[in-house]
CSV table of N, CA and C in Angstrom, one decimal:
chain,number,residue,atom,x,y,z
A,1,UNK,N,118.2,80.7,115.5
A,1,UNK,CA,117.2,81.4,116.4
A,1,UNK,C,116.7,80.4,117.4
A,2,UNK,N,116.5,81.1,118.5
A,2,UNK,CA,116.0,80.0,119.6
A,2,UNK,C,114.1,80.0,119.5
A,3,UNK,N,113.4,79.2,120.3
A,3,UNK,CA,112.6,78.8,120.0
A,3,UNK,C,111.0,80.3,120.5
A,4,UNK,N,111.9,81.3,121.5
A,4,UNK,CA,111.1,82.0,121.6
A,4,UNK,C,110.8,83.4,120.6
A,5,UNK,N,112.4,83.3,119.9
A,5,UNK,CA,112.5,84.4,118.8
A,5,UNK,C,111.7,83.5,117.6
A,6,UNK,N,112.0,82.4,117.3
A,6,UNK,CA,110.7,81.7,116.2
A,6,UNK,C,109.4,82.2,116.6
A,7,UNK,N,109.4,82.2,117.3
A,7,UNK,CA,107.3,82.3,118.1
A,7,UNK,C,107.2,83.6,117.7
A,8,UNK,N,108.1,85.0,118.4
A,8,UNK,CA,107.9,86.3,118.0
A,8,UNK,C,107.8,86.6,116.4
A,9,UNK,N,108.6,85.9,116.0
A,9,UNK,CA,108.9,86.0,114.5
A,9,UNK,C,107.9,85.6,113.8
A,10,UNK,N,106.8,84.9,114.5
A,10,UNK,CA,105.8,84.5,113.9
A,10,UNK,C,104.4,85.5,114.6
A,11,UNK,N,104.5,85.6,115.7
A,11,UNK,CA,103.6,86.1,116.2
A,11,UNK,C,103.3,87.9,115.9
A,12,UNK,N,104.1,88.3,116.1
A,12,UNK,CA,104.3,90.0,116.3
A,12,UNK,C,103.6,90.5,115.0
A,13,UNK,N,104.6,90.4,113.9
A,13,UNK,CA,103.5,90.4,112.1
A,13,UNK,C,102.4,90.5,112.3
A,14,UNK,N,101.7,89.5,112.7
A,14,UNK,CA,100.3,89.3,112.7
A,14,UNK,C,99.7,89.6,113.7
A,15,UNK,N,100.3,90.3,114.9
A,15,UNK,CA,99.8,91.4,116.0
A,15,UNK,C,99.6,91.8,115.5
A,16,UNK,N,100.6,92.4,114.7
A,16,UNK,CA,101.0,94.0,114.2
A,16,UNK,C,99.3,94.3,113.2
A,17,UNK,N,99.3,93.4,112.6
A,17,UNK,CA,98.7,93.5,111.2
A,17,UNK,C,97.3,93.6,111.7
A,18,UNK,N,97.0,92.7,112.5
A,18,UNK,CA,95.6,92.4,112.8
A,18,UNK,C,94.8,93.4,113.7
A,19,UNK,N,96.0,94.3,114.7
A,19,UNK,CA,95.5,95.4,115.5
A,19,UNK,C,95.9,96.6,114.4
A,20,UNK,N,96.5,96.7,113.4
A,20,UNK,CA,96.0,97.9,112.8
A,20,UNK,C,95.1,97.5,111.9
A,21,UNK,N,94.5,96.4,111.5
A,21,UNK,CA,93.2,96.8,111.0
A,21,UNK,C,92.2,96.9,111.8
A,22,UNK,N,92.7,96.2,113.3
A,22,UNK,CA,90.9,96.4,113.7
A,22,UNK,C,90.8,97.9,114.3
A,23,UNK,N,92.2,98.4,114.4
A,23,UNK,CA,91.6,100.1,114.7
A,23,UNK,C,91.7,101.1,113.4
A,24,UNK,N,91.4,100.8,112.1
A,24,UNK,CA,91.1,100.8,110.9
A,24,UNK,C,89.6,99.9,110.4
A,25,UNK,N,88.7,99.6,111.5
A,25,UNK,CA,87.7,99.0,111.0
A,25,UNK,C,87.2,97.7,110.3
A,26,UNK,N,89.0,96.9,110.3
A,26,UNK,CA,88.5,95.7,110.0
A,26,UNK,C,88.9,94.4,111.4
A,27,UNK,N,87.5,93.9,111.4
A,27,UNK,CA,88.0,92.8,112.3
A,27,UNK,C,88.7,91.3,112.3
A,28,UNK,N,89.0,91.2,110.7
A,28,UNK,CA,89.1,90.1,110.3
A,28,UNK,C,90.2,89.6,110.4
A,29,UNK,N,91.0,90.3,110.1
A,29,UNK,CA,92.8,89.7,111.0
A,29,UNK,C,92.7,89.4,112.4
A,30,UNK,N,92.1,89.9,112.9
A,30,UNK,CA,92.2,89.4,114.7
A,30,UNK,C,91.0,88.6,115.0
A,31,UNK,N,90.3,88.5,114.2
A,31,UNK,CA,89.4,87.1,114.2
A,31,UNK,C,90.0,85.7,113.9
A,32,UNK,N,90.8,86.3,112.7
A,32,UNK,CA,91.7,85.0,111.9
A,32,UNK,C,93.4,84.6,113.1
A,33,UNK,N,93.3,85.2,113.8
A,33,UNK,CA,94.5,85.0,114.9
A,33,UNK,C,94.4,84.4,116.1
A,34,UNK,N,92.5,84.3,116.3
A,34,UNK,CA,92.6,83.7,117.5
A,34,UNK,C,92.3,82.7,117.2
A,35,UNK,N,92.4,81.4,118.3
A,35,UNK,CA,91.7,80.7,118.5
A,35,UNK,C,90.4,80.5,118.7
A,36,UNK,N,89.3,79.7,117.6
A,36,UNK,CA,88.0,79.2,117.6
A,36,UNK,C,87.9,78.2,118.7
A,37,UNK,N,88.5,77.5,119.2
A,37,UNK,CA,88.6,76.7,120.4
A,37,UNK,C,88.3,76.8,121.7
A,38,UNK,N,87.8,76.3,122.2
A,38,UNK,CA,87.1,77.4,123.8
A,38,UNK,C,88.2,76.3,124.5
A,39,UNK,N,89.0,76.2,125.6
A,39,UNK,CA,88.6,77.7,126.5
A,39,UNK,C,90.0,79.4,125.3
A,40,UNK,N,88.7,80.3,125.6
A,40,UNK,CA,89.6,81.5,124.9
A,40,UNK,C,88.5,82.2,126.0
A,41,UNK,N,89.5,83.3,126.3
A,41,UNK,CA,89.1,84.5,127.3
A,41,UNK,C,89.3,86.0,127.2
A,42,UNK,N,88.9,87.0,127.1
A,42,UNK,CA,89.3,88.0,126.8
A,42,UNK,C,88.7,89.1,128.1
A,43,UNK,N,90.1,89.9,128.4
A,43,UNK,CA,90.0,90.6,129.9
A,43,UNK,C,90.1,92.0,128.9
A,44,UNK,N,89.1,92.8,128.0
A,44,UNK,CA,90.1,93.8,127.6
A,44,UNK,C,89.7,95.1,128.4
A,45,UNK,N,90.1,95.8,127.8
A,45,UNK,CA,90.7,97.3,128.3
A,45,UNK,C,88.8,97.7,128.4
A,46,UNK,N,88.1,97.6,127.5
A,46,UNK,CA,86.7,97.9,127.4
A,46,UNK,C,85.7,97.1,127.8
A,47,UNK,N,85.9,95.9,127.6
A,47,UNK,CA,84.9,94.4,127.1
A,47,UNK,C,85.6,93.4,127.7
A,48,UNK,N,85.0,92.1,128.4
A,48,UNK,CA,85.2,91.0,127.9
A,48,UNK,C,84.1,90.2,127.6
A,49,UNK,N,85.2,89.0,127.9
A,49,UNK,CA,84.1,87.5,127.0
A,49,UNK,C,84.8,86.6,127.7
A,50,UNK,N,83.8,85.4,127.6
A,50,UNK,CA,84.6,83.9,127.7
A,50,UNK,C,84.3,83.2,126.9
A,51,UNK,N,84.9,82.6,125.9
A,51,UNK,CA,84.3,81.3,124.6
A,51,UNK,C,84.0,82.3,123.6
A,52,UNK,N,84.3,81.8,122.3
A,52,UNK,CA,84.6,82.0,121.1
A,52,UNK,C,83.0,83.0,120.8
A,53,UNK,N,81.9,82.2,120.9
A,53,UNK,CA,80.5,83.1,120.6
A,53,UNK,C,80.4,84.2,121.0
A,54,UNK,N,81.0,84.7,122.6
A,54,UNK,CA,81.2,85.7,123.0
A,54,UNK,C,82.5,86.7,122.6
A,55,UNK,N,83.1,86.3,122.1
A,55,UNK,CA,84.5,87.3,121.7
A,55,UNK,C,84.3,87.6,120.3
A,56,UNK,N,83.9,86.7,119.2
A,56,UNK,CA,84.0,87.7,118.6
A,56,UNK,C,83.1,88.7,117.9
A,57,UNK,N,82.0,89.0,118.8
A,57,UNK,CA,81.0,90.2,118.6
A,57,UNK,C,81.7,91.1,119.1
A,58,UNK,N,82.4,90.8,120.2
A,58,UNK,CA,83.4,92.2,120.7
A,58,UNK,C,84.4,92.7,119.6
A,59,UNK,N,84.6,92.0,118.8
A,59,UNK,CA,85.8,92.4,118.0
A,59,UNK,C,85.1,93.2,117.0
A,60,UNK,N,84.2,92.4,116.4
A,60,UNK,CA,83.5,93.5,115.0
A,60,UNK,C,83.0,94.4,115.6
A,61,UNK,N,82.6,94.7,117.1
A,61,UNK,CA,82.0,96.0,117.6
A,61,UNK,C,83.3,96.9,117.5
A,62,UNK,N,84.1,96.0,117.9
A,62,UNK,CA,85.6,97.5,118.2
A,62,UNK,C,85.5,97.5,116.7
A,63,UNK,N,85.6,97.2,116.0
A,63,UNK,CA,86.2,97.2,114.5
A,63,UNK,C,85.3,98.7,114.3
A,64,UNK,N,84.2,98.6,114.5
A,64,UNK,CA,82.7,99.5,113.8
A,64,UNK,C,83.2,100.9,114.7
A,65,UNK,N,83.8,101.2,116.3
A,65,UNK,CA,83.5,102.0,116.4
A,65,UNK,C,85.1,103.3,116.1
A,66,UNK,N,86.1,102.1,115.4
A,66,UNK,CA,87.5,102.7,115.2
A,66,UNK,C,87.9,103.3,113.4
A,67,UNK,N,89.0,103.9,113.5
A,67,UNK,CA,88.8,103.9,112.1
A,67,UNK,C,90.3,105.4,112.2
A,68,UNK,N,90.7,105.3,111.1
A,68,UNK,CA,92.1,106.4,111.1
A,68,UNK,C,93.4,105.6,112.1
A,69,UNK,N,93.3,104.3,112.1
A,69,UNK,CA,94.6,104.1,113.1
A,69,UNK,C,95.7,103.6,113.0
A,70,UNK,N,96.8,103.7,113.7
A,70,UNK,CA,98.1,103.1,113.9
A,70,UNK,C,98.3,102.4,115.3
A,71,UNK,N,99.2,101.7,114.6
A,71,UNK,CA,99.5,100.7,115.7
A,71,UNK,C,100.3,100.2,116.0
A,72,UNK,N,101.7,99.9,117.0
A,72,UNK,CA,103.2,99.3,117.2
A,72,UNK,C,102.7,98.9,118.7
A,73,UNK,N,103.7,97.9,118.4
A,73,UNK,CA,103.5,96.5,119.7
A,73,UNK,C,105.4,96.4,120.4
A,74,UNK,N,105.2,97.0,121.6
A,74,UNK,CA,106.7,97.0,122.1
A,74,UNK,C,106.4,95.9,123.1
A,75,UNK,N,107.1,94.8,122.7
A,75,UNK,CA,107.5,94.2,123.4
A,75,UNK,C,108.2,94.2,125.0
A,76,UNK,N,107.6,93.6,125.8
A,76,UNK,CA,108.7,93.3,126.8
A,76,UNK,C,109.0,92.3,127.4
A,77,UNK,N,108.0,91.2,127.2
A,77,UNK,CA,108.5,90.1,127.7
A,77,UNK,C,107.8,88.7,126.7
A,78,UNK,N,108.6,87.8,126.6
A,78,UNK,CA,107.8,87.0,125.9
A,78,UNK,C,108.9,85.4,126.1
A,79,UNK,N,107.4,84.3,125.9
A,79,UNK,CA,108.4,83.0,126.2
A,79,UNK,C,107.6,82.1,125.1
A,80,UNK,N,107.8,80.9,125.4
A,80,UNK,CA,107.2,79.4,125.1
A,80,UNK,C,107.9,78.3,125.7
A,81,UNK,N,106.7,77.3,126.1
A,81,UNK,CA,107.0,76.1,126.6
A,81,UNK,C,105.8,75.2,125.8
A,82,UNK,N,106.5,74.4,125.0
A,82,UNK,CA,105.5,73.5,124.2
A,82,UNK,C,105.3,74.5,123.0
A,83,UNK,N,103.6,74.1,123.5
A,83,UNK,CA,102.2,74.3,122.7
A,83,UNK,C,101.8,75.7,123.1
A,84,UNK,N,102.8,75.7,124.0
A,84,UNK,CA,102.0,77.6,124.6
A,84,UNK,C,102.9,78.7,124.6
A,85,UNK,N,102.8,79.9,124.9
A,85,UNK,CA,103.8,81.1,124.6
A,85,UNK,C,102.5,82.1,124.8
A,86,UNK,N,103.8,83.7,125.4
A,86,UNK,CA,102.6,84.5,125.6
A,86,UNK,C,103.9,85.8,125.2
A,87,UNK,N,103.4,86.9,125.2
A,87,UNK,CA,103.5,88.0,124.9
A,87,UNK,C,103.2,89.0,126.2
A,88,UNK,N,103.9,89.8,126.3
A,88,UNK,CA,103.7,90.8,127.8
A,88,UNK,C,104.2,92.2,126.6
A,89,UNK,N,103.4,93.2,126.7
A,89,UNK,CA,104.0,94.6,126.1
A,89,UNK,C,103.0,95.5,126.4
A,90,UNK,N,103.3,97.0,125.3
A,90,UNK,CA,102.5,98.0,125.5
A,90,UNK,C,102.1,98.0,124.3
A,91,UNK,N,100.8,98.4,123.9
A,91,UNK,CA,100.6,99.0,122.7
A,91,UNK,C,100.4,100.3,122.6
A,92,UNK,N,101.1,101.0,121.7
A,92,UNK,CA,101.0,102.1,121.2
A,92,UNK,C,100.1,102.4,120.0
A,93,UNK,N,99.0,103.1,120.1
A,93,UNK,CA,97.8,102.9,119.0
A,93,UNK,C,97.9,104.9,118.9
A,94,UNK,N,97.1,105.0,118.0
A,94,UNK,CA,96.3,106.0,117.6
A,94,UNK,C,95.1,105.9,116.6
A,95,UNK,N,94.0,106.1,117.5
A,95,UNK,CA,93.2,106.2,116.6
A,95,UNK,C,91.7,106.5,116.3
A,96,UNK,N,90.9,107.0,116.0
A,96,UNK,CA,89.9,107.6,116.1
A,96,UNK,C,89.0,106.4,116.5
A,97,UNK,N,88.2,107.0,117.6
A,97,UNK,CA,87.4,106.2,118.3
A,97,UNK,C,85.6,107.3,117.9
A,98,UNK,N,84.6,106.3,117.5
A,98,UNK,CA,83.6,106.9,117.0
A,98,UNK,C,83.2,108.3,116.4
A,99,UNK,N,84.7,108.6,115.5
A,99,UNK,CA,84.6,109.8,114.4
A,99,UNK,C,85.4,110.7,115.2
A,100,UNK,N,85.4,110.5,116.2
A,100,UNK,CA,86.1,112.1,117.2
A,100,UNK,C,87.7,112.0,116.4
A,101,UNK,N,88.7,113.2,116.6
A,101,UNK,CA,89.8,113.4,116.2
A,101,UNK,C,90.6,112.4,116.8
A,102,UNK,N,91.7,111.8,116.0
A,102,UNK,CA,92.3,110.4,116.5
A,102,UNK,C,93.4,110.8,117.2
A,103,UNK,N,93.6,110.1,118.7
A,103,UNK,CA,94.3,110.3,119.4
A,103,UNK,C,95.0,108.9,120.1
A,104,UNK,N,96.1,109.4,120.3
A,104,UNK,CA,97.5,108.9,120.9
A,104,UNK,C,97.1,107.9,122.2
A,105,UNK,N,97.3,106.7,122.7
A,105,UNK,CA,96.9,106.1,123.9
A,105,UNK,C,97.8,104.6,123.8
A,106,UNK,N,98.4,104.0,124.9
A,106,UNK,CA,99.0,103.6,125.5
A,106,UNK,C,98.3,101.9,126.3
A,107,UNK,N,97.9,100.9,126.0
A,107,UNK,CA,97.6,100.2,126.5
A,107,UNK,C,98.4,98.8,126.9
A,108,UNK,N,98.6,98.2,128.5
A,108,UNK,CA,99.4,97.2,129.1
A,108,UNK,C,98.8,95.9,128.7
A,109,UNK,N,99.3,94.9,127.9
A,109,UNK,CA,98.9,94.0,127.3
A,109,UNK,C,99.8,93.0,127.3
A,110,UNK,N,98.8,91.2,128.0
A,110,UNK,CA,99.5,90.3,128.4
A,110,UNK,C,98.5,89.3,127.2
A,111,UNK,N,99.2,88.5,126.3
A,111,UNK,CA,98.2,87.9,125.8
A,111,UNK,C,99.0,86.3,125.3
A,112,UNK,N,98.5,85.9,125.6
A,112,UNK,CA,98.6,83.7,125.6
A,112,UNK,C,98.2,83.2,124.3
A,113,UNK,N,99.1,82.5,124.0
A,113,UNK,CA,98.7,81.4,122.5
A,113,UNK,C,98.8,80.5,122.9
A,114,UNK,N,97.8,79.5,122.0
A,114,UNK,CA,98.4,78.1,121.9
A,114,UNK,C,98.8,77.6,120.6
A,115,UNK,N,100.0,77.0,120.2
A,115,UNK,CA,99.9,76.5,118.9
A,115,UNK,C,98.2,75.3,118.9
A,116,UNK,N,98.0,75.7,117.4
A,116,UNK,CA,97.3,74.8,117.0
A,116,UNK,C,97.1,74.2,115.1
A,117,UNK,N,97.1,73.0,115.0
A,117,UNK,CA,97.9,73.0,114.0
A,117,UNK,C,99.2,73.5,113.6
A,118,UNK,N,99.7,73.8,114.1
A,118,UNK,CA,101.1,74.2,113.8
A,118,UNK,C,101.0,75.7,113.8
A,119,UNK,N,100.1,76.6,114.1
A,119,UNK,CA,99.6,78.0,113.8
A,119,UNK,C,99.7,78.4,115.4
A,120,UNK,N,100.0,79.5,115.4
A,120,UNK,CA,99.9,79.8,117.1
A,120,UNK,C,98.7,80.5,116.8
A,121,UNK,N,97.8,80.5,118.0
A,121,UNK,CA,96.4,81.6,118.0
A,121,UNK,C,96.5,81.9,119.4
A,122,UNK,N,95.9,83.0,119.6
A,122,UNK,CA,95.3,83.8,121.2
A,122,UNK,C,94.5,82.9,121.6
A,123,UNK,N,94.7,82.8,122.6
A,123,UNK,CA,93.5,82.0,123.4
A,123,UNK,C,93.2,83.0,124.7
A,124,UNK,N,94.0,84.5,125.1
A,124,UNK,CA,93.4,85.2,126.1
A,124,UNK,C,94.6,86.4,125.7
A,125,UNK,N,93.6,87.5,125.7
A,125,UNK,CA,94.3,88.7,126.3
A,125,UNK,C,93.6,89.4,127.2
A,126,UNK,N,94.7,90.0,128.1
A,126,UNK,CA,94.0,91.2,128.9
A,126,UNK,C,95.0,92.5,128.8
A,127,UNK,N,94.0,93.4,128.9
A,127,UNK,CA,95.0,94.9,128.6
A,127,UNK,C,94.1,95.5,129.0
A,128,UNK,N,95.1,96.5,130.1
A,128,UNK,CA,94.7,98.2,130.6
A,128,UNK,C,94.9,99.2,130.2
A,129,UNK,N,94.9,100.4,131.0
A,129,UNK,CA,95.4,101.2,130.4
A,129,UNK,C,96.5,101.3,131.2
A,130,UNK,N,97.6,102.3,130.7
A,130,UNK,CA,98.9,102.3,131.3
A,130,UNK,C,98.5,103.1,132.8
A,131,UNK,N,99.2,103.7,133.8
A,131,UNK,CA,98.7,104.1,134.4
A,131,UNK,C,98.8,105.4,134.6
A,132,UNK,N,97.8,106.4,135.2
A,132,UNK,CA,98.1,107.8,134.8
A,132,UNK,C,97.9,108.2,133.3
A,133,UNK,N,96.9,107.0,132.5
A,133,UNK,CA,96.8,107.6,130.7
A,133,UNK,C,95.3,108.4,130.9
A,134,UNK,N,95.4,109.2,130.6
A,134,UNK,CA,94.2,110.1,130.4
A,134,UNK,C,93.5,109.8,129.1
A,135,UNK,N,95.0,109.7,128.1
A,135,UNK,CA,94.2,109.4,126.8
A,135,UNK,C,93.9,108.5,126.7
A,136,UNK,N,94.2,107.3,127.4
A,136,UNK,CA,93.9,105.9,127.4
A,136,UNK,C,92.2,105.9,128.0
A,137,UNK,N,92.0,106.8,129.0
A,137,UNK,CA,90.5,106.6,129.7
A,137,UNK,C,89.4,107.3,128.9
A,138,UNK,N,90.2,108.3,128.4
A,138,UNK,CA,89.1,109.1,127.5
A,138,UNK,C,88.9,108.4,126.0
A,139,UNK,N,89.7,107.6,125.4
A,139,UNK,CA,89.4,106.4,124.4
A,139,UNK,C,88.2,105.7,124.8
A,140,UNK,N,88.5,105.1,126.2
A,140,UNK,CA,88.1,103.7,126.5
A,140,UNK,C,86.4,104.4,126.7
A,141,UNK,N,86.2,105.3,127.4
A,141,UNK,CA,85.2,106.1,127.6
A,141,UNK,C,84.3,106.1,126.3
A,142,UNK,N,85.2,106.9,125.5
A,142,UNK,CA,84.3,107.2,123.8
A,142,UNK,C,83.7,105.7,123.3
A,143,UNK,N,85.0,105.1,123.5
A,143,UNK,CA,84.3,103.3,123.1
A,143,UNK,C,83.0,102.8,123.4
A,144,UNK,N,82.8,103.3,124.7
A,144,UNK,CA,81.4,102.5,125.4
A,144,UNK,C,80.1,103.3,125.3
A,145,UNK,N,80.7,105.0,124.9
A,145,UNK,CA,79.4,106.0,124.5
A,145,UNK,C,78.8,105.0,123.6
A,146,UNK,N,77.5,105.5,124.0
A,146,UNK,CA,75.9,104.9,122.7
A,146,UNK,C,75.9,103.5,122.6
């Protein structure tokens, strides 16, 4: 395996795992994935942050307002040089956003590691919606109600 399929092979799992708990209500896998180390940045679909103090209140907030979900990570582009590597994809989620009926939505996601300790972690994502998603706006909408 070359050095970018190692990184996916390591990375994706624990995409996978950490974004279906947090649209399942738990934030703790995608807390445990990022990087505690500032600089960390987050451009998301809803929210952002800069530095660790500020990101992850956003995460246990998403965690609190999701719940019933699924979640697959299609890849489309992905590298490493060094200490660093990033991920380019769509995510395909479903999932109930503040109790309403869980629905289907589509979000464009570019997100950066750095190894540390030998561990890769996030140090920035940004993600939209795809373009022309309805379901994706009417999610992101329900998210920021109340």
């Amino acid at each position: 395996m070359g050095e970018t399929e190692d990184f996916l092979g390591s990375v994706l799992p624990r995409l996978t795992e950490a974004d279906t708990a947090l649209h399942n209500g738990d934030a703790a896998p995608r807390i445990a994935i990022w990087s505690h180390n500032d600089p960390v940045t987050l451009f998301g679909a809803a929210l952002m942050g800069s530095g660790w103090t500020e990101i992850r209140p956003v995460f246990e907030w998403l965690a609190s307002r999701f719940s019933n979900g699924t979640f697959e990570y299609e890849v489309i582009a992905a590298g490493t040089s060094g200490d660093l590597g990033y991920v380019v994809g769509i995510e395909h989620t479903t999932a109930s956003v503040g109790g309403a009926t869980p629905e289907a939505y589509d979000l464009r996601v570019t997100e950066v590691f750095r190894r540390e300790d030998g561990e890769w972690k996030v140090v920035h994502r940004h993600a939209d919606p795809m373009p022309d998603s309805d379901a994706a706006r009417r999610q992101l909408e329900r998210l920021v109600e109340t």
